[in-house]
Amino acid sequence: MAKIAKIWAREILDSRGIPTVEVAGQLDSGHIAVASVPGGTSIGSHEDLEIRDGDQKRYKGMGVLKAVENINKILGPLVYGMDPTNQEEIDKKMLDADGTENQSKYGANAILPISEIMTKLAS
């Protein structure tokens, strides 16, 4: 079975013009998948937390460059070498690394798109 060789991310705008994270992943077989997960609009007390930059000069503070950095420097390398068909193990590894109930350390907007590309890479 092919293994995860690389994951990288960038900031894009969703269909509403709001910054979101786009993630690409590549297997050692060369197969590539790309995914983005638009940000939610609800802000309840039990919602997973998106990491937003807060810089009012960029997208009224809604930028996601910190979430992109979390993927490129921490979460992506964390899952290199793993089997993309083992979604539970990948998710657990990322959630354990985050270590918070609401994904507030690395951001749900960093963790969810990686999970999404695993589904695509596994197919």
mmCIF file of N, CA, C and O in Angstrom, residues 18-80:
data_model
loop_
_atom_site.group_PDB
_atom_site.id
_atom_site.type_symbol
_atom_site.label_atom_id
_atom_site.label_comp_id
_atom_site.label_asym_id
_atom_site.label_seq_id
_atom_site.Cartn_x
_atom_site.Cartn_y
_atom_site.Cartn_z
ATOM 1 N N ILE A 18 -14.330 34.250 1.691
ATOM 2 C CA ILE A 18 -13.741 34.126 3.019
ATOM 3 C C ILE A 18 -12.521 33.211 2.930
ATOM 4 O O ILE A 18 -12.591 32.129 2.325
ATOM 5 N N PRO A 19 -11.394 33.617 3.528
ATOM 6 C CA PRO A 19 -10.212 32.753 3.484
ATOM 7 C C PRO A 19 -10.479 31.387 4.110
ATOM 8 O O PRO A 19 -11.160 31.275 5.136
ATOM 9 N N THR A 20 -9.952 30.366 3.458
ATOM 10 C CA THR A 20 -10.018 29.006 3.966
ATOM 11 C C THR A 20 -8.727 28.305 3.585
ATOM 12 O O THR A 20 -7.888 28.870 2.887
ATOM 13 N N VAL A 21 -8.571 27.104 4.044
ATOM 14 C CA VAL A 21 -7.347 26.339 3.815
ATOM 15 C C VAL A 21 -7.574 25.328 2.699
ATOM 16 O O VAL A 21 -8.578 24.623 2.693
ATOM 17 N N GLU A 22 -6.633 25.282 1.768
ATOM 18 C CA GLU A 22 -6.608 24.229 0.754
ATOM 19 C C GLU A 22 -5.397 23.351 1.052
ATOM 20 O O GLU A 22 -4.303 23.863 1.280
ATOM 21 N N VAL A 23 -5.611 22.046 1.054
ATOM 22 C CA VAL A 23 -4.543 21.101 1.355
ATOM 23 C C VAL A 23 -4.372 20.157 0.174
ATOM 24 O O VAL A 23 -5.349 19.714 -0.426
ATOM 25 N N ALA A 24 -3.122 19.855 -0.133
ATOM 26 C CA ALA A 24 -2.795 18.848 -1.138
ATOM 27 C C ALA A 24 -1.952 17.779 -0.460
ATOM 28 O O ALA A 24 -1.190 18.068 0.465
ATOM 29 N N GLY A 25 -2.120 16.568 -0.919
ATOM 30 C CA GLY A 25 -1.334 15.473 -0.388
ATOM 31 C C GLY A 25 -0.835 14.600 -1.518
ATOM 32 O O GLY A 25 -1.498 14.471 -2.553
ATOM 33 N N GLN A 26 0.334 14.034 -1.323
ATOM 34 C CA GLN A 26 0.911 13.156 -2.332
ATOM 35 C C GLN A 26 1.376 11.864 -1.677
ATOM 36 O O GLN A 26 1.987 11.886 -0.598
ATOM 37 N N LEU A 27 1.089 10.768 -2.338
ATOM 38 C CA LEU A 27 1.558 9.462 -1.881
ATOM 39 C C LEU A 27 2.908 9.153 -2.515
ATOM 40 O O LEU A 27 3.270 9.739 -3.549
ATOM 41 N N ASP A 28 3.621 8.202 -1.936
ATOM 42 C CA ASP A 28 4.903 7.819 -2.519
ATOM 43 C C ASP A 28 4.733 7.174 -3.891
ATOM 44 O O ASP A 28 5.681 7.057 -4.655
ATOM 45 N N SER A 29 3.514 6.814 -4.250
ATOM 46 C CA SER A 29 3.204 6.287 -5.589
ATOM 47 C C SER A 29 3.047 7.399 -6.616
ATOM 48 O O SER A 29 2.934 7.132 -7.811
ATOM 49 N N GLY A 30 2.997 8.657 -6.153
ATOM 50 C CA GLY A 30 2.829 9.794 -7.042
ATOM 51 C C GLY A 30 1.407 10.330 -7.091
ATOM 52 O O GLY A 30 1.170 11.429 -7.583
ATOM 53 N N HIS A 31 0.437 9.573 -6.595
ATOM 54 C CA HIS A 31 -0.966 9.999 -6.585
ATOM 55 C C HIS A 31 -1.112 11.269 -5.740
ATOM 56 O O HIS A 31 -0.569 11.340 -4.631
ATOM 57 N N ILE A 32 -1.840 12.265 -6.266
ATOM 58 C CA ILE A 32 -2.045 13.541 -5.573
ATOM 59 C C ILE A 32 -3.536 13.802 -5.426
ATOM 60 O O ILE A 32 -4.313 13.518 -6.338
ATOM 61 N N ALA A 33 -3.929 14.379 -4.302
ATOM 62 C CA ALA A 33 -5.308 14.805 -4.064
ATOM 63 C C ALA A 33 -5.286 16.188 -3.428
ATOM 64 O O ALA A 33 -4.333 16.545 -2.722
ATOM 65 N N VAL A 34 -6.339 16.950 -3.692
ATOM 66 C CA VAL A 34 -6.472 18.311 -3.165
ATOM 67 C C VAL A 34 -7.858 18.453 -2.555
ATOM 68 O O VAL A 34 -8.836 17.943 -3.102
ATOM 69 N N ALA A 35 -7.942 19.154 -1.424
ATOM 70 C CA ALA A 35 -9.234 19.376 -0.770
ATOM 71 C C ALA A 35 -9.211 20.693 -0.008
ATOM 72 O O ALA A 35 -8.165 21.159 0.428
ATOM 73 N N SER A 36 -10.387 21.262 0.118
ATOM 74 C CA SER A 36 -10.565 22.425 0.998
ATOM 75 C C SER A 36 -11.869 22.232 1.742
ATOM 76 O O SER A 36 -12.794 21.600 1.235
ATOM 77 N N VAL A 37 -11.913 22.740 2.952
ATOM 78 C CA VAL A 37 -13.109 22.623 3.775
ATOM 79 C C VAL A 37 -13.502 24.038 4.175
ATOM 80 O O VAL A 37 -12.825 24.664 4.982
ATOM 81 N N PRO A 38 -14.575 24.579 3.565
ATOM 82 C CA PRO A 38 -14.971 25.949 3.901
ATOM 83 C C PRO A 38 -15.261 26.094 5.390
ATOM 84 O O PRO A 38 -15.747 25.159 6.028
ATOM 85 N N GLY A 39 -14.936 27.247 5.916
ATOM 86 C CA GLY A 39 -15.177 27.521 7.327
ATOM 87 C C GLY A 39 -16.651 27.591 7.627
ATOM 88 O O GLY A 39 -17.456 27.983 6.799
ATOM 89 N N GLY A 40 -16.985 27.201 8.843
ATOM 90 C CA GLY A 40 -18.364 27.294 9.290
ATOM 91 C C GLY A 40 -18.703 28.706 9.718
ATOM 92 O O GLY A 40 -17.821 29.546 9.903
ATOM 93 N N THR A 41 -19.978 28.971 9.878
ATOM 94 C CA THR A 41 -20.402 30.290 10.317
ATOM 95 C C THR A 41 -20.960 30.281 11.724
ATOM 96 O O THR A 41 -21.177 31.330 12.300
ATOM 97 N N SER A 42 -21.167 29.086 12.292
ATOM 98 C CA SER A 42 -21.684 29.038 13.658
ATOM 99 C C SER A 42 -20.524 29.140 14.643
ATOM 100 O O SER A 42 -19.411 28.699 14.368
ATOM 101 N N ILE A 43 -20.792 29.723 15.789
ATOM 102 C CA ILE A 43 -19.759 29.921 16.802
ATOM 103 C C ILE A 43 -20.314 29.503 18.158
ATOM 104 O O ILE A 43 -20.344 30.271 19.093
ATOM 105 N N GLY A 44 -20.780 28.270 18.257
ATOM 106 C CA GLY A 44 -21.314 27.771 19.513
ATOM 107 C C GLY A 44 -20.208 27.353 20.460
ATOM 108 O O GLY A 44 -19.057 27.196 20.078
ATOM 109 N N SER A 45 -20.569 27.136 21.707
ATOM 110 C CA SER A 45 -19.570 26.775 22.717
ATOM 111 C C SER A 45 -19.003 25.374 22.505
ATOM 112 O O SER A 45 -17.956 25.046 23.047
ATOM 113 N N HIS A 46 -19.690 24.535 21.715
ATOM 114 C CA HIS A 46 -19.212 23.171 21.492
ATOM 115 C C HIS A 46 -18.624 22.987 20.092
ATOM 116 O O HIS A 46 -18.353 21.869 19.685
ATOM 117 N N GLU A 47 -18.426 24.066 19.374
ATOM 118 C CA GLU A 47 -17.862 24.002 18.026
ATOM 119 C C GLU A 47 -16.358 23.793 18.090
ATOM 120 O O GLU A 47 -15.688 24.304 18.984
ATOM 121 N N ASP A 48 -15.826 23.055 17.107
ATOM 122 C CA ASP A 48 -14.379 22.973 16.972
ATOM 123 C C ASP A 48 -13.884 24.335 16.508
ATOM 124 O O ASP A 48 -14.545 25.025 15.744
ATOM 125 N N LEU A 49 -12.724 24.721 16.967
ATOM 126 C CA LEU A 49 -12.220 26.067 16.742
ATOM 127 C C LEU A 49 -11.364 26.154 15.487
ATOM 128 O O LEU A 49 -10.451 25.363 15.285
ATOM 129 N N GLU A 50 -11.689 27.129 14.651
ATOM 130 C CA GLU A 50 -10.843 27.448 13.511
ATOM 131 C C GLU A 50 -9.780 28.426 13.978
ATOM 132 O O GLU A 50 -10.054 29.303 14.792
ATOM 133 N N ILE A 51 -8.583 28.277 13.458
ATOM 134 C CA ILE A 51 -7.521 29.227 13.744
ATOM 135 C C ILE A 51 -7.591 30.330 12.687
ATOM 136 O O ILE A 51 -7.481 30.055 11.490
ATOM 137 N N ARG A 52 -7.815 31.528 13.122
ATOM 138 C CA ARG A 52 -7.820 32.715 12.252
ATOM 139 C C ARG A 52 -6.694 33.632 12.709
ATOM 140 O O ARG A 52 -6.362 33.698 13.893
ATOM 141 N N ASP A 53 -6.098 34.360 11.769
ATOM 142 C CA ASP A 53 -4.915 35.166 12.064
ATOM 143 C C ASP A 53 -5.193 36.387 12.940
ATOM 144 O O ASP A 53 -4.343 36.792 13.722
ATOM 145 N N GLY A 54 -6.350 36.998 12.791
ATOM 146 C CA GLY A 54 -6.686 38.163 13.607
ATOM 147 C C GLY A 54 -6.086 39.474 13.124
ATOM 148 O O GLY A 54 -6.306 40.513 13.734
ATOM 149 N N ASP A 55 -5.329 39.461 12.034
ATOM 150 C CA ASP A 55 -4.733 40.687 11.481
ATOM 151 C C ASP A 55 -5.806 41.450 10.716
ATOM 152 O O ASP A 55 -6.206 41.060 9.619
ATOM 153 N N GLN A 56 -6.270 42.538 11.286
ATOM 154 C CA GLN A 56 -7.364 43.304 10.697
ATOM 155 C C GLN A 56 -7.012 43.915 9.331
ATOM 156 O O GLN A 56 -7.891 44.312 8.583
ATOM 157 N N LYS A 57 -5.732 43.956 8.997
ATOM 158 C CA LYS A 57 -5.306 44.493 7.697
ATOM 159 C C LYS A 57 -5.441 43.454 6.577
ATOM 160 O O LYS A 57 -5.332 43.806 5.414
ATOM 161 N N ARG A 58 -5.645 42.193 6.953
ATOM 162 C CA ARG A 58 -5.810 41.111 5.970
ATOM 163 C C ARG A 58 -7.159 40.446 6.176
ATOM 164 O O ARG A 58 -7.388 39.790 7.189
ATOM 165 N N TYR A 59 -8.042 40.594 5.223
ATOM 166 C CA TYR A 59 -9.339 39.908 5.271
ATOM 167 C C TYR A 59 -10.087 40.120 6.584
ATOM 168 O O TYR A 59 -10.721 39.199 7.107
ATOM 169 N N LYS A 60 -9.973 41.321 7.123
ATOM 170 C CA LYS A 60 -10.674 41.683 8.369
ATOM 171 C C LYS A 60 -10.394 40.681 9.493
ATOM 172 O O LYS A 60 -11.274 40.326 10.268
ATOM 173 N N GLY A 61 -9.176 40.215 9.561
ATOM 174 C CA GLY A 61 -8.779 39.287 10.614
ATOM 175 C C GLY A 61 -9.097 37.832 10.345
ATOM 176 O O GLY A 61 -8.811 36.961 11.168
ATOM 177 N N MET A 62 -9.693 37.529 9.193
ATOM 178 C CA MET A 62 -10.154 36.171 8.900
ATOM 179 C C MET A 62 -9.126 35.300 8.174
ATOM 180 O O MET A 62 -9.416 34.161 7.806
ATOM 181 N N GLY A 63 -7.906 35.812 7.960
ATOM 182 C CA GLY A 63 -6.871 35.037 7.290
ATOM 183 C C GLY A 63 -6.572 33.730 8.001
ATOM 184 O O GLY A 63 -6.834 33.577 9.200
ATOM 185 N N VAL A 64 -6.013 32.791 7.271
ATOM 186 C CA VAL A 64 -5.737 31.461 7.828
ATOM 187 C C VAL A 64 -4.266 31.054 7.663
ATOM 188 O O VAL A 64 -3.940 29.868 7.612
ATOM 189 N N LEU A 65 -3.377 32.027 7.606
ATOM 190 C CA LEU A 65 -1.966 31.711 7.405
ATOM 191 C C LEU A 65 -1.380 30.892 8.558
ATOM 192 O O LEU A 65 -0.503 30.059 8.339
ATOM 193 N N LYS A 66 -1.858 31.091 9.770
ATOM 194 C CA LYS A 66 -1.374 30.306 10.910
ATOM 195 C C LYS A 66 -1.807 28.843 10.769
ATOM 196 O O LYS A 66 -1.024 27.923 11.036
ATOM 197 N N ALA A 67 -3.038 28.607 10.338
ATOM 198 C CA ALA A 67 -3.506 27.237 10.112
ATOM 199 C C ALA A 67 -2.689 26.578 8.997
ATOM 200 O O ALA A 67 -2.323 25.403 9.098
ATOM 201 N N VAL A 68 -2.385 27.336 7.946
ATOM 202 C CA VAL A 68 -1.553 26.830 6.851
ATOM 203 C C VAL A 68 -0.173 26.442 7.386
ATOM 204 O O VAL A 68 0.353 25.375 7.074
ATOM 205 N N GLU A 69 0.399 27.293 8.211
ATOM 206 C CA GLU A 69 1.707 27.000 8.811
ATOM 207 C C GLU A 69 1.637 25.747 9.683
ATOM 208 O O GLU A 69 2.559 24.923 9.668
ATOM 209 N N ASN A 70 0.547 25.596 10.435
ATOM 210 C CA ASN A 70 0.389 24.403 11.274
ATOM 211 C C ASN A 70 0.381 23.128 10.434
ATOM 212 O O ASN A 70 0.906 22.098 10.852
ATOM 213 N N ILE A 71 -0.219 23.191 9.258
ATOM 214 C CA ILE A 71 -0.229 22.030 8.361
ATOM 215 C C ILE A 71 1.159 21.796 7.787
ATOM 216 O O ILE A 71 1.685 20.689 7.819
ATOM 217 N N ASN A 72 1.757 22.851 7.240
ATOM 218 C CA ASN A 72 3.034 22.702 6.537
ATOM 219 C C ASN A 72 4.186 22.310 7.463
ATOM 220 O O ASN A 72 5.078 21.573 7.047
ATOM 221 N N LYS A 73 4.151 22.775 8.704
ATOM 222 C CA LYS A 73 5.286 22.531 9.594
ATOM 223 C C LYS A 73 5.052 21.459 10.648
ATOM 224 O O LYS A 73 6.006 20.883 11.163
ATOM 225 N N ILE A 74 3.779 21.196 11.004
ATOM 226 C CA ILE A 74 3.521 20.277 12.114
ATOM 227 C C ILE A 74 2.663 19.081 11.694
ATOM 228 O O ILE A 74 3.101 17.936 11.764
ATOM 229 N N LEU A 75 1.431 19.337 11.278
ATOM 230 C CA LEU A 75 0.491 18.240 11.031
ATOM 231 C C LEU A 75 0.833 17.415 9.800
ATOM 232 O O LEU A 75 0.695 16.187 9.820
ATOM 233 N N GLY A 76 1.249 18.059 8.735
ATOM 234 C CA GLY A 76 1.640 17.317 7.535
ATOM 235 C C GLY A 76 2.763 16.338 7.832
ATOM 236 O O GLY A 76 2.608 15.121 7.648
ATOM 237 N N PRO A 77 3.913 16.851 8.309
ATOM 238 C CA PRO A 77 5.018 15.938 8.621
ATOM 239 C C PRO A 77 4.656 14.860 9.651
ATOM 240 O O PRO A 77 5.230 13.771 9.623
ATOM 241 N N LEU A 78 3.704 15.155 10.510
ATOM 242 C CA LEU A 78 3.287 14.194 11.531
ATOM 243 C C LEU A 78 2.733 12.905 10.915
ATOM 244 O O LEU A 78 2.895 11.826 11.474
ATOM 245 N N VAL A 79 2.094 13.009 9.759
ATOM 246 C CA VAL A 79 1.454 11.834 9.153
ATOM 247 C C VAL A 79 2.227 11.253 7.972
ATOM 248 O O VAL A 79 1.776 10.297 7.354
ATOM 249 N N TYR A 80 3.399 11.821 7.660
ATOM 250 C CA TYR A 80 4.225 11.250 6.585
ATOM 251 C C TYR A 80 4.516 9.779 6.904
ATOM 252 O O TYR A 80 4.774 9.406 8.048
#
